[in-house]
Amino acid sequence: MKQTNYHLFDFMDFDPTMQREEALWKAYAPTSIVERDGDIVVTIPYQQQRHQEDMAPDMEAAQQSYDLIIRAYEPNIIRLFTTMTDDQMTESDEMLLMAPEVKRKPLRYVDGDVIATDGTKVANINLSEPRIDPWSDLLPAPQPAPLITFYPDGDTSKPVALSDDHFSPPRYDALPLGFCSVCCNDTATKNERATISFKCDADEHFVGTGERFRKMDLSGQTFQLKNQDGQGVNNRRCYKNIPFYLSSRMYGVFFHTSDYCKLSLADHSSRSVQFLCDHATLDVFLIGGQTPEEILKGYRMLTGFPAMPPLWSFGIWMSRMTYFSADEVEDICNRLRQEHYPCDVIHLDTGWFRTDWLCEWRFNPERFPDPKGFISRLKENGFKVSLWQLPYIAQGAEQLEEAKKNHYISQPTKEEETSTGGASNFSALDYAGTIDFTYPKATDWYKYSLLKPLLDMGVKCIKTDFGENIHMDHQYHSSSPERLNNIYALLYQKAAYEVTREVAGDGIIWARAGWAGCQRYPLHWGGDSESSWAGMAGSLKGGLHLGLSGFAFWSHDVPGFHSTPDFMNSPLDEQVYVRWTQFGVFTSHMRYHGTCKREPWHYPTIAPIVKRWWKLRYRLIPYIIEQSELACRSGLPIVQALLIHHPNDRQVWHIDDEYYFGNEFLVCPVMNAENRRDIYLPEGQWVHFLTGERLEGGRWYNNVEVPLDEMPVFVRPDARIKMYPHDVDSTDDMDLEKAITIEITKEYKGI
């Protein structure tokens, strides 16, 4: 929409024509503060505002009061809950999976301060009148506001305060608390759209919010937290929105909701972080800590820790869009073995069905005449099989009538419904409905009728593609589509993960969409990136922010998914192939996939370089396993933004083309055709892992030349890196007891 001078329209999403019968209610100063069962309950009156552009109280409307509940948990978590729709606070749902360490801390209220039983100051509620030095009545006096400041980890030097942010009393830029009401008929209204805002500093930085394809510092941006098919990695659309951000002032905020939301990080006002939820309930967790890792661990303690993927998943995955027959797949796998390209997984994308893209969870009987034998032969050759599918039932699918009859899929609200709400970008198929994971019988049908027969054959992983969009004009068993859309990915991936772990023995999926809690079900990849330098850079940005949103494991399509300018048919850039391979070696999982040939022998000029990097990947697997196990019990991702280790270094809050791989490697991928890049090394000594060169940190190295077969990768002196001492064809050939430790001593000269 066009920008105006009015917060009402620009942030609160009011109708600019003022034709809709809606009203804004602004929070006033508390009228009551009481202790109740260890919580502090603050009664907040809300005053309706006049239906006009400038804000002014409508004194003819009676105030409405709603309680703001302040609850504290160990360790370093404050919860704020208020509802204008009679919702109930819960401590367990699909998103919330609190760790045993998360325990209630009873609170008491003493002379304006909220104090925990251990003596920690949790909050201050300022009831004093603002200081006034009268000299003009040109403008009205400011409206009252709740002046509440929170200290998530008890550190009073970094307050998180509600923001009553305005230029003048009629011109607000943020509300501390507020909600909207709309007229349903002549006599009834309903409450919707609630907002909360916190003060921020002029130099404050923000990261997280999901797989955000943006610069590292998100300050000055507003995001719609609404899952969509991202259609690449270089735009504002987002496959994985996570209602969580991390501040450079060392606090995090988790907005516990699956509703559509809007989050302004010092954008609509540089003085405020503002959150707007389409549903009139606010459930906000403030998470404190002294380091980013501590805060991220606090977030995982609320929403769940990642599960450990199986060993074989850390090997190389080979795929295309798509392989069409068992013969084609076996030829590729045999050549990988004959030429000693190490590989563990072969992925079959959209072409294993009767008709390409017509997902029926059945192998094509002509092109895959013996799927169980086919999978068994691949297993004997050291390959695991991954299969593509999606959560929609297409017109023409053999399961359609069963799904419709039993309400396993969403039901159209009109008989003439012909929606293609779930349709693919690559197909004209009309999807008749979305599998309804709000219905337990539909979930069991998906798990045991659709997936289990495949897993019983020996399939080891299901690619849970799509899930960002559902049929919005359909009915679902126990949710409106608007409230289901964001959390759908979590329900979908949970079902696939659980049945895979149950039947195949390994807990793993390959997922694209995401919401809070999805980190529990690894792993996720970055979607349909362009095979270009821009696609590579956008992928890394997304992966870094996802790692700052609670996810430990993340991958991407090497060397990008689609070509340009011809989406399906333009040939790959061989430099991009090599540089993306190098980048992929130093991410948690590594899959080749896309619209053109991905097998390295099709590019003989660079194939020897690629093979050397593949072999290095397998030598690093003991280190990757070690770091992954650490990530599963901490707040750390595998691909780590530099700020995780150097939060007080102002430089790193702006660096999004370098990262830590685990705790030991500092990786600087080359993302241009000039074979050069600027390198920033944080404070201290650094050793080039490949060459043994020693460099001093705390400075930039500009325009460094990097030959195509190299990539800048650094470790600290005295680092100890677990590695496998032998070349292998797959992880089946590995005995991790034989891993050795490389010590970065003064004599180290590289590998």
mmCIF file of N, CA, C and O in Angstrom, residues 622-679:
data_model
loop_
_atom_site.group_PDB
_atom_site.id
_atom_site.type_symbol
_atom_site.label_atom_id
_atom_site.label_comp_id
_atom_site.label_asym_id
_atom_site.label_seq_id
_atom_site.Cartn_x
_atom_site.Cartn_y
_atom_site.Cartn_z
ATOM 1 N N PRO A 622 33.891 -36.936 10.664
ATOM 2 C CA PRO A 622 33.995 -37.049 12.131
ATOM 3 C C PRO A 622 33.847 -35.707 12.839
ATOM 4 O O PRO A 622 33.197 -35.624 13.894
ATOM 5 N N TYR A 623 34.431 -34.658 12.271
ATOM 6 C CA TYR A 623 34.268 -33.317 12.846
ATOM 7 C C TYR A 623 32.806 -32.877 12.764
ATOM 8 O O TYR A 623 32.252 -32.328 13.733
ATOM 9 N N ILE A 624 32.159 -33.128 11.623
ATOM 10 C CA ILE A 624 30.769 -32.709 11.440
ATOM 11 C C ILE A 624 29.861 -33.424 12.435
ATOM 12 O O ILE A 624 28.944 -32.820 13.022
ATOM 13 N N ILE A 625 30.106 -34.702 12.660
ATOM 14 C CA ILE A 625 29.316 -35.451 13.640
ATOM 15 C C ILE A 625 29.499 -34.857 15.037
ATOM 16 O O ILE A 625 28.529 -34.645 15.778
ATOM 17 N N GLU A 626 30.734 -34.578 15.400
ATOM 18 C CA GLU A 626 31.025 -34.000 16.710
ATOM 19 C C GLU A 626 30.294 -32.676 16.908
ATOM 20 O O GLU A 626 29.657 -32.437 17.940
ATOM 21 N N GLN A 627 30.362 -31.800 15.901
ATOM 22 C CA GLN A 627 29.716 -30.495 16.000
ATOM 23 C C GLN A 627 28.191 -30.616 15.960
ATOM 24 O O GLN A 627 27.486 -29.829 16.594
ATOM 25 N N SER A 628 27.680 -31.600 15.226
ATOM 26 C CA SER A 628 26.235 -31.796 15.161
ATOM 27 C C SER A 628 25.687 -32.266 16.497
ATOM 28 O O SER A 628 24.609 -31.833 16.932
ATOM 29 N N GLU A 629 26.394 -33.159 17.146
ATOM 30 C CA GLU A 629 25.953 -33.613 18.471
ATOM 31 C C GLU A 629 25.948 -32.457 19.461
ATOM 32 O O GLU A 629 25.043 -32.346 20.297
ATOM 33 N N LEU A 630 26.932 -31.577 19.358
ATOM 34 C CA LEU A 630 26.945 -30.381 20.205
ATOM 35 C C LEU A 630 25.752 -29.485 19.894
ATOM 36 O O LEU A 630 25.089 -28.963 20.798
ATOM 37 N N ALA A 631 25.462 -29.302 18.603
ATOM 38 C CA ALA A 631 24.351 -28.433 18.203
ATOM 39 C C ALA A 631 23.026 -28.944 18.739
ATOM 40 O O ALA A 631 22.131 -28.149 19.068
ATOM 41 N N CYS A 632 22.877 -30.244 18.844
ATOM 42 C CA CYS A 632 21.603 -30.830 19.288
ATOM 43 C C CYS A 632 21.331 -30.620 20.772
ATOM 44 O O CYS A 632 20.205 -30.862 21.225
ATOM 45 N N ARG A 633 22.323 -30.188 21.521
ATOM 46 C CA ARG A 633 22.087 -29.966 22.958
ATOM 47 C C ARG A 633 22.421 -28.531 23.385
ATOM 48 O O ARG A 633 22.425 -28.235 24.586
ATOM 49 N N SER A 634 22.672 -27.663 22.439
ATOM 50 C CA SER A 634 23.046 -26.279 22.747
ATOM 51 C C SER A 634 22.160 -25.336 21.953
ATOM 52 O O SER A 634 21.104 -25.723 21.463
ATOM 53 N N GLY A 635 22.585 -24.099 21.814
ATOM 54 C CA GLY A 635 21.876 -23.152 20.968
ATOM 55 C C GLY A 635 22.555 -22.933 19.637
ATOM 56 O O GLY A 635 22.156 -22.055 18.869
ATOM 57 N N LEU A 636 23.577 -23.722 19.337
ATOM 58 C CA LEU A 636 24.411 -23.489 18.159
ATOM 59 C C LEU A 636 23.838 -24.141 16.908
ATOM 60 O O LEU A 636 23.393 -25.289 16.949
ATOM 61 N N PRO A 637 23.881 -23.460 15.776
ATOM 62 C CA PRO A 637 23.687 -24.116 14.485
ATOM 63 C C PRO A 637 25.027 -24.641 13.971
ATOM 64 O O PRO A 637 26.078 -24.360 14.565
ATOM 65 N N ILE A 638 25.006 -25.382 12.879
ATOM 66 C CA ILE A 638 26.253 -25.813 12.250
ATOM 67 C C ILE A 638 26.853 -24.674 11.426
ATOM 68 O O ILE A 638 28.053 -24.404 11.497
ATOM 69 N N VAL A 639 26.024 -24.002 10.635
ATOM 70 C CA VAL A 639 26.462 -22.810 9.901
ATOM 71 C C VAL A 639 26.162 -21.603 10.790
ATOM 72 O O VAL A 639 25.003 -21.271 11.020
ATOM 73 N N GLN A 640 27.217 -20.990 11.305
ATOM 74 C CA GLN A 640 27.079 -19.986 12.355
ATOM 75 C C GLN A 640 27.509 -18.605 11.860
ATOM 76 O O GLN A 640 28.625 -18.439 11.355
ATOM 77 N N ALA A 641 26.638 -17.631 12.022
ATOM 78 C CA ALA A 641 27.037 -16.248 11.769
ATOM 79 C C ALA A 641 28.183 -15.870 12.699
ATOM 80 O O ALA A 641 28.257 -16.333 13.846
ATOM 81 N N LEU A 642 29.091 -15.039 12.220
ATOM 82 C CA LEU A 642 30.244 -14.647 13.021
ATOM 83 C C LEU A 642 29.835 -14.033 14.348
ATOM 84 O O LEU A 642 30.553 -14.141 15.351
ATOM 85 N N LEU A 643 28.683 -13.377 14.383
ATOM 86 C CA LEU A 643 28.259 -12.687 15.605
ATOM 87 C C LEU A 643 28.010 -13.660 16.755
ATOM 88 O O LEU A 643 28.011 -13.243 17.921
ATOM 89 N N ILE A 644 27.790 -14.936 16.462
ATOM 90 C CA ILE A 644 27.596 -15.904 17.544
ATOM 91 C C ILE A 644 28.838 -15.981 18.413
ATOM 92 O O ILE A 644 28.757 -16.106 19.636
ATOM 93 N N HIS A 645 30.007 -15.870 17.806
ATOM 94 C CA HIS A 645 31.263 -15.958 18.555
ATOM 95 C C HIS A 645 31.837 -14.589 18.925
ATOM 96 O O HIS A 645 32.670 -14.511 19.824
ATOM 97 N N HIS A 646 31.411 -13.554 18.222
ATOM 98 C CA HIS A 646 32.009 -12.228 18.435
ATOM 99 C C HIS A 646 30.918 -11.167 18.546
ATOM 100 O O HIS A 646 30.889 -10.203 17.777
ATOM 101 N N PRO A 647 29.997 -11.290 19.514
ATOM 102 C CA PRO A 647 28.873 -10.356 19.571
ATOM 103 C C PRO A 647 29.271 -8.922 19.864
ATOM 104 O O PRO A 647 28.498 -7.996 19.570
ATOM 105 N N ASN A 648 30.461 -8.701 20.438
ATOM 106 C CA ASN A 648 30.887 -7.337 20.758
ATOM 107 C C ASN A 648 31.691 -6.688 19.637
ATOM 108 O O ASN A 648 32.110 -5.543 19.764
ATOM 109 N N ASP A 649 31.901 -7.418 18.559
ATOM 110 C CA ASP A 649 32.610 -6.889 17.387
ATOM 111 C C ASP A 649 31.562 -6.301 16.444
ATOM 112 O O ASP A 649 30.789 -7.028 15.807
ATOM 113 N N ARG A 650 31.512 -4.989 16.353
ATOM 114 C CA ARG A 650 30.464 -4.335 15.572
ATOM 115 C C ARG A 650 30.528 -4.693 14.087
ATOM 116 O O ARG A 650 29.513 -4.639 13.381
ATOM 117 N N GLN A 651 31.715 -5.074 13.607
ATOM 118 C CA GLN A 651 31.846 -5.431 12.201
ATOM 119 C C GLN A 651 30.953 -6.612 11.839
ATOM 120 O O GLN A 651 30.320 -6.633 10.786
ATOM 121 N N VAL A 652 30.934 -7.625 12.724
ATOM 122 C CA VAL A 652 30.343 -8.890 12.313
ATOM 123 C C VAL A 652 28.822 -8.841 12.238
ATOM 124 O O VAL A 652 28.212 -9.728 11.630
ATOM 125 N N TRP A 653 28.184 -7.844 12.823
ATOM 126 C CA TRP A 653 26.738 -7.704 12.690
ATOM 127 C C TRP A 653 26.342 -7.265 11.274
ATOM 128 O O TRP A 653 25.153 -7.123 10.979
ATOM 129 N N HIS A 654 27.351 -7.065 10.428
ATOM 130 C CA HIS A 654 27.091 -6.672 9.034
ATOM 131 C C HIS A 654 27.712 -7.640 8.036
ATOM 132 O O HIS A 654 27.669 -7.383 6.836
ATOM 133 N N ILE A 655 28.285 -8.745 8.498
ATOM 134 C CA ILE A 655 28.975 -9.670 7.600
ATOM 135 C C ILE A 655 28.085 -10.880 7.351
ATOM 136 O O ILE A 655 27.741 -11.616 8.277
ATOM 137 N N ASP A 656 27.711 -11.091 6.096
ATOM 138 C CA ASP A 656 26.838 -12.209 5.745
ATOM 139 C C ASP A 656 27.415 -13.063 4.621
ATOM 140 O O ASP A 656 26.691 -13.847 4.007
ATOM 141 N N ASP A 657 28.711 -12.922 4.343
ATOM 142 C CA ASP A 657 29.340 -13.780 3.330
ATOM 143 C C ASP A 657 30.523 -14.560 3.908
ATOM 144 O O ASP A 657 31.343 -15.092 3.170
ATOM 145 N N GLU A 658 30.608 -14.609 5.242
ATOM 146 C CA GLU A 658 31.540 -15.473 5.955
ATOM 147 C C GLU A 658 30.753 -16.135 7.083
ATOM 148 O O GLU A 658 29.711 -15.636 7.504
ATOM 149 N N TYR A 659 31.299 -17.238 7.595
ATOM 150 C CA TYR A 659 30.594 -17.915 8.679
ATOM 151 C C TYR A 659 31.531 -18.916 9.339
ATOM 152 O O TYR A 659 32.564 -19.306 8.783
ATOM 153 N N TYR A 660 31.150 -19.322 10.531
ATOM 154 C CA TYR A 660 31.797 -20.450 11.186
ATOM 155 C C TYR A 660 31.081 -21.732 10.767
ATOM 156 O O TYR A 660 29.843 -21.777 10.713
ATOM 157 N N PHE A 661 31.868 -22.752 10.501
ATOM 158 C CA PHE A 661 31.337 -24.094 10.259
ATOM 159 C C PHE A 661 31.647 -24.910 11.497
ATOM 160 O O PHE A 661 32.779 -25.331 11.720
ATOM 161 N N GLY A 662 30.623 -25.107 12.356
ATOM 162 C CA GLY A 662 30.909 -25.585 13.696
ATOM 163 C C GLY A 662 31.666 -24.508 14.443
ATOM 164 O O GLY A 662 31.661 -23.326 14.072
ATOM 165 N N ASN A 663 32.344 -24.899 15.486
ATOM 166 C CA ASN A 663 33.038 -23.912 16.313
ATOM 167 C C ASN A 663 34.467 -23.638 15.874
ATOM 168 O O ASN A 663 35.094 -22.712 16.394
ATOM 169 N N GLU A 664 34.993 -24.425 14.929
ATOM 170 C CA GLU A 664 36.421 -24.335 14.639
ATOM 171 C C GLU A 664 36.761 -23.670 13.322
ATOM 172 O O GLU A 664 37.758 -22.956 13.222
ATOM 173 N N PHE A 665 35.964 -23.877 12.282
ATOM 174 C CA PHE A 665 36.318 -23.381 10.951
ATOM 175 C C PHE A 665 35.679 -22.019 10.685
ATOM 176 O O PHE A 665 34.474 -21.838 10.905
ATOM 177 N N LEU A 666 36.457 -21.096 10.196
ATOM 178 C CA LEU A 666 35.956 -19.819 9.678
ATOM 179 C C LEU A 666 36.042 -19.893 8.156
ATOM 180 O O LEU A 666 37.131 -20.020 7.589
ATOM 181 N N VAL A 667 34.886 -19.842 7.488
ATOM 182 C CA VAL A 667 34.791 -20.128 6.058
ATOM 183 C C VAL A 667 34.471 -18.849 5.296
ATOM 184 O O VAL A 667 33.562 -18.106 5.677
ATOM 185 N N CYS A 668 35.188 -18.623 4.206
ATOM 186 C CA CYS A 668 35.024 -17.415 3.395
ATOM 187 C C CYS A 668 34.804 -17.820 1.944
ATOM 188 O O CYS A 668 35.745 -17.782 1.123
ATOM 189 N N PRO A 669 33.617 -18.243 1.571
ATOM 190 C CA PRO A 669 33.401 -18.703 0.195
ATOM 191 C C PRO A 669 33.578 -17.575 -0.819
ATOM 192 O O PRO A 669 33.281 -16.412 -0.535
ATOM 193 N N VAL A 670 34.061 -17.944 -1.979
ATOM 194 C CA VAL A 670 34.218 -16.988 -3.078
ATOM 195 C C VAL A 670 32.935 -17.009 -3.891
ATOM 196 O O VAL A 670 32.486 -18.069 -4.332
ATOM 197 N N MET A 671 32.339 -15.843 -4.100
ATOM 198 C CA MET A 671 31.039 -15.770 -4.761
ATOM 199 C C MET A 671 31.059 -14.759 -5.903
ATOM 200 O O MET A 671 30.179 -13.913 -6.029
ATOM 201 N N ASN A 672 32.114 -14.857 -6.719
ATOM 202 C CA ASN A 672 32.205 -14.005 -7.898
ATOM 203 C C ASN A 672 33.112 -14.675 -8.913
ATOM 204 O O ASN A 672 33.854 -15.617 -8.590
ATOM 205 N N ALA A 673 33.068 -14.196 -10.144
ATOM 206 C CA ALA A 673 33.855 -14.779 -11.236
ATOM 207 C C ALA A 673 35.280 -14.257 -11.269
ATOM 208 O O ALA A 673 36.091 -14.736 -12.065
ATOM 209 N N GLU A 674 35.606 -13.286 -10.415
ATOM 210 C CA GLU A 674 36.939 -12.674 -10.441
ATOM 211 C C GLU A 674 37.953 -13.442 -9.604
ATOM 212 O O GLU A 674 39.128 -13.083 -9.571
ATOM 213 N N ASN A 675 37.514 -14.471 -8.889
ATOM 214 C CA ASN A 675 38.406 -15.263 -8.029
ATOM 215 C C ASN A 675 39.106 -14.391 -6.987
ATOM 216 O O ASN A 675 40.278 -14.600 -6.660
ATOM 217 N N ARG A 676 38.378 -13.441 -6.456
ATOM 218 C CA ARG A 676 38.899 -12.554 -5.420
ATOM 219 C C ARG A 676 37.800 -12.281 -4.404
ATOM 220 O O ARG A 676 36.616 -12.357 -4.722
ATOM 221 N N ARG A 677 38.223 -11.940 -3.185
ATOM 222 C CA ARG A 677 37.254 -11.499 -2.192
ATOM 223 C C ARG A 677 37.972 -10.771 -1.061
ATOM 224 O O ARG A 677 39.172 -10.964 -0.840
ATOM 225 N N ASP A 678 37.196 -9.942 -0.342
ATOM 226 C CA ASP A 678 37.680 -9.336 0.890
ATOM 227 C C ASP A 678 37.430 -10.321 2.031
ATOM 228 O O ASP A 678 36.388 -10.986 2.082
ATOM 229 N N ILE A 679 38.370 -10.407 2.935
ATOM 230 C CA ILE A 679 38.277 -11.346 4.058
ATOM 231 C C ILE A 679 38.417 -10.568 5.360
ATOM 232 O O ILE A 679 39.358 -9.786 5.524
#
